GROMACS .gro file of C-alpha atoms in nm:
model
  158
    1UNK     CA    1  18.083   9.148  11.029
    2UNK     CA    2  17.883   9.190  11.322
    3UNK     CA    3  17.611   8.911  11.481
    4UNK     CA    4  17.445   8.700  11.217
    5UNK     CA    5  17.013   8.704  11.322
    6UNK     CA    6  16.902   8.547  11.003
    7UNK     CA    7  17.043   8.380  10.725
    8UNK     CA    8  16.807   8.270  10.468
    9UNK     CA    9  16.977   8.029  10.187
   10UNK     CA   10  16.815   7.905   9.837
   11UNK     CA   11  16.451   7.940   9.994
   12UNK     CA   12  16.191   7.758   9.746
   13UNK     CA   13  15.811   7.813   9.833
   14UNK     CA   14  15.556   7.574   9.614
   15UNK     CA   15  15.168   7.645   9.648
   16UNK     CA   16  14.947   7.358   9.582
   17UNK     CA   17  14.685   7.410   9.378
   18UNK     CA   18  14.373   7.198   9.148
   19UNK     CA   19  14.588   7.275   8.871
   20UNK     CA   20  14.908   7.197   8.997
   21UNK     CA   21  15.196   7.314   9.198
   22UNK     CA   22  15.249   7.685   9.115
   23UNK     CA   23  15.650   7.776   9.184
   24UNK     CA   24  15.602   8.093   9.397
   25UNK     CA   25  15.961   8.154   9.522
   26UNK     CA   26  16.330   8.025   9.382
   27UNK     CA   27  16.651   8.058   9.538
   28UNK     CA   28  16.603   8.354   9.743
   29UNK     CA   29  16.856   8.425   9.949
   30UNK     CA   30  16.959   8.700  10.192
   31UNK     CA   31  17.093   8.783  10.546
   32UNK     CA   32  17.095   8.981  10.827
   33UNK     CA   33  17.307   9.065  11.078
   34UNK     CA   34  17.252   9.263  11.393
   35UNK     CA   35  17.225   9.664  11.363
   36UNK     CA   36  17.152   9.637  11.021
   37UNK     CA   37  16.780   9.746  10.857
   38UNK     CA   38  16.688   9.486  10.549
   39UNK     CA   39  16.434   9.630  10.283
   40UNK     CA   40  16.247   9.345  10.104
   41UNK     CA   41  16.113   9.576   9.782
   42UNK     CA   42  15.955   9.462   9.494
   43UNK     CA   43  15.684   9.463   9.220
   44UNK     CA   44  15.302   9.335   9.314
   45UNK     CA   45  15.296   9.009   9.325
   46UNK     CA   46  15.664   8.933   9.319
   47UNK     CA   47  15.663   8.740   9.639
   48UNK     CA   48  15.775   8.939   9.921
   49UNK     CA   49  15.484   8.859  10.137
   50UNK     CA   50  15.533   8.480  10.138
   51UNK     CA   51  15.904   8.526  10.158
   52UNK     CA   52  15.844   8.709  10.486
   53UNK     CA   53  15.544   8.531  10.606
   54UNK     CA   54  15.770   8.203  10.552
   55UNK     CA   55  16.005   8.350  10.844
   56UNK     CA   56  15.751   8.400  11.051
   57UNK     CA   57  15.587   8.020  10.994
   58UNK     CA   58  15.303   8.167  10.864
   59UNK     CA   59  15.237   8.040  10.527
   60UNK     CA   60  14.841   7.963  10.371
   61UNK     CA   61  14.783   7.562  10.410
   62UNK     CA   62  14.867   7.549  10.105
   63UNK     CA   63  15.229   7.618  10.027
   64UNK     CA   64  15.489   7.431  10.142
   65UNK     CA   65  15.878   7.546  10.169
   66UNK     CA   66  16.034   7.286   9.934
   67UNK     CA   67  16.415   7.363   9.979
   68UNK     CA   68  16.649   7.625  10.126
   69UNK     CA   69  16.687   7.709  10.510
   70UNK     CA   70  16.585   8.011  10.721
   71UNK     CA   71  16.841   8.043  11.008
   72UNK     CA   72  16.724   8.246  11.287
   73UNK     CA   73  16.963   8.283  11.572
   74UNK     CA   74  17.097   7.965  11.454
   75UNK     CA   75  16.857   7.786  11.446
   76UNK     CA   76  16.605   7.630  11.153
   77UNK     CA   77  16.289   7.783  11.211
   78UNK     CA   78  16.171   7.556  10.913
   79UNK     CA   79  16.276   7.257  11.165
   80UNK     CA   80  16.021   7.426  11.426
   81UNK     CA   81  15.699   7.275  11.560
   82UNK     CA   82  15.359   7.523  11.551
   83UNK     CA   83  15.397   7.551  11.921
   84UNK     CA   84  15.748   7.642  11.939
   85UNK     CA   85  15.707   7.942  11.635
   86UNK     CA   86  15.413   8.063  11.877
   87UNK     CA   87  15.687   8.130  12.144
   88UNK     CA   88  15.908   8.282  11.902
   89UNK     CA   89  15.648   8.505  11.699
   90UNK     CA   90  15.593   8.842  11.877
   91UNK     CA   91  15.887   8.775  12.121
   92UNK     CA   92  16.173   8.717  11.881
   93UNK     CA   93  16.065   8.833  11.561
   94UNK     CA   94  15.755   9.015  11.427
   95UNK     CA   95  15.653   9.163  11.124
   96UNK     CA   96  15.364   9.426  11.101
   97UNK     CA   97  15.152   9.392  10.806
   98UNK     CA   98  15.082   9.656  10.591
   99UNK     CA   99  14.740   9.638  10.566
  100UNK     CA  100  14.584   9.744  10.913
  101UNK     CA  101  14.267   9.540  10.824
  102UNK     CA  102  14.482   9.216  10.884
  103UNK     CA  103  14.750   9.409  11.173
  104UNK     CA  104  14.480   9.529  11.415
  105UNK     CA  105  14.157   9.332  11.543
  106UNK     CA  106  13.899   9.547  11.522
  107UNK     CA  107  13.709   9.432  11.808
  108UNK     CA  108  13.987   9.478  12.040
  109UNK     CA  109  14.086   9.788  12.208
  110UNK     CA  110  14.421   9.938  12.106
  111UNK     CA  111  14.506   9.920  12.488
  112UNK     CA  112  14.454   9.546  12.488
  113UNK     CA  113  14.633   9.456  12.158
  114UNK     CA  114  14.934   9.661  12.285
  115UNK     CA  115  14.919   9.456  12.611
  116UNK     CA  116  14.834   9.151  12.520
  117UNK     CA  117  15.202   9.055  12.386
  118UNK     CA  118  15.374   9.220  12.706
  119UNK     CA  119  15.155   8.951  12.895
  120UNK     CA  120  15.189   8.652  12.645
  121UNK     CA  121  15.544   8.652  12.614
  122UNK     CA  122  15.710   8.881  12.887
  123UNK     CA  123  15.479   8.735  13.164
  124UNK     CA  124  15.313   9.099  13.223
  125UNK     CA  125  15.041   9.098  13.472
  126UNK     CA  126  14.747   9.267  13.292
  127UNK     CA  127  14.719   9.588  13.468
  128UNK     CA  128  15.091   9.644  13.402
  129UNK     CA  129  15.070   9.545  13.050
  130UNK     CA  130  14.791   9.807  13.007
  131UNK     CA  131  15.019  10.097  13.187
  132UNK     CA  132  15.292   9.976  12.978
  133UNK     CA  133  15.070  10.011  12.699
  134UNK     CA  134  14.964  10.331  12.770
  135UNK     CA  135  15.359  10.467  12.775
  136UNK     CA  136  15.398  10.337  12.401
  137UNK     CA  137  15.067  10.533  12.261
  138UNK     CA  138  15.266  10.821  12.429
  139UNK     CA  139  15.604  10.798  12.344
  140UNK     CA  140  15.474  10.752  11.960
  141UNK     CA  141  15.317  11.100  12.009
  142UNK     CA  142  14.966  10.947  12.010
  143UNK     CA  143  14.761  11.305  12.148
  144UNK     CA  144  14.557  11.201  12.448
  145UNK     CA  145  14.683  10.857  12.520
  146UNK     CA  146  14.484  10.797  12.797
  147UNK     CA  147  14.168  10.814  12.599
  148UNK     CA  148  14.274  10.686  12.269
  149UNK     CA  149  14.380  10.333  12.498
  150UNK     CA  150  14.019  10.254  12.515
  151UNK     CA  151  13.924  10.308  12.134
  152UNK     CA  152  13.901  10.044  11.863
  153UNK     CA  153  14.140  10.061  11.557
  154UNK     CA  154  13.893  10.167  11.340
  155UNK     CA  155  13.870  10.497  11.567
  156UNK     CA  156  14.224  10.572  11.464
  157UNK     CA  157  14.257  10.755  11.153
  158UNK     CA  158  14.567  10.635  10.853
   0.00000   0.00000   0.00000
């Protein structure tokens, strides 16, 4: 068994609504350890986007994680303050949405959204951060990196 990164045990995720508390998620557990890929699959609607979005300590204001743990590194993120899972999101652990209306701001350059974690949590000045970003578009095979830096996501086809 190699490094344990995250050990989620008997999560339960409750959303509060005028009608009641709705029971979104029961008893889900799983693990990870490091070197391994973990596929969350499921029907619409089955819960695999609040499962995830509870790792990241990004839940809607109205659910609330009623039971279970999420061990990351060892440590209970559930445990965590806001400010503390801002220093941890985008450093430690990430998670790309599928939908690239909610991944990509569209009124920031692809340059600057590529950057702008290198600078928030690697301490990048912002020049670097931008040639850094630059050396991504290109090693993903993104044809004429140097332009495409400056466009907006919406200038990037699917």
């Amino acid at each position: 068994m190699g490094e344990r990164i995250l050990d989620v045990n008997n999560l339960e995720i409750n959303f509060h609504t005028y009608a009641g508390d709705v029971k979104a998620i029961r008893n889900v557990s799983f693990h990870l350890d490091k070197g391994e890929t973990l596929a969350i699959v499921g029907e619409s609607g089955s819960g695999k986007s609040v499962t995830t979005k509870s790792l990241m300590g990004l839940l809607a204001n109205n659910a609330e994680v009623v039971g279970g743990s999420i061990i990351f590194h060892g440590e209970d993120i559930l445990k965590k303050s806001e400010k503390q899972m801002q220093g941890i999101r985008g450093k430690d652990i990430a998670m790309i949405f599928q939908d690239p209306m909610t991944s990509l701001d569209p009124t920031m350059k692809i340059g600057r959204q590529i950057a702008e974690p290198l600078m928030k949590h690697k301490n990048v000045e912002k020049k670097k951060a931008l040639a850094q970003a630059l050396e991504i578009l290109k090693l993903v095979g993104i044809d004429n990196a140097e332009k495409r830096i400056n466009e907006y996501p919406h200038q990037f086809s699917g």
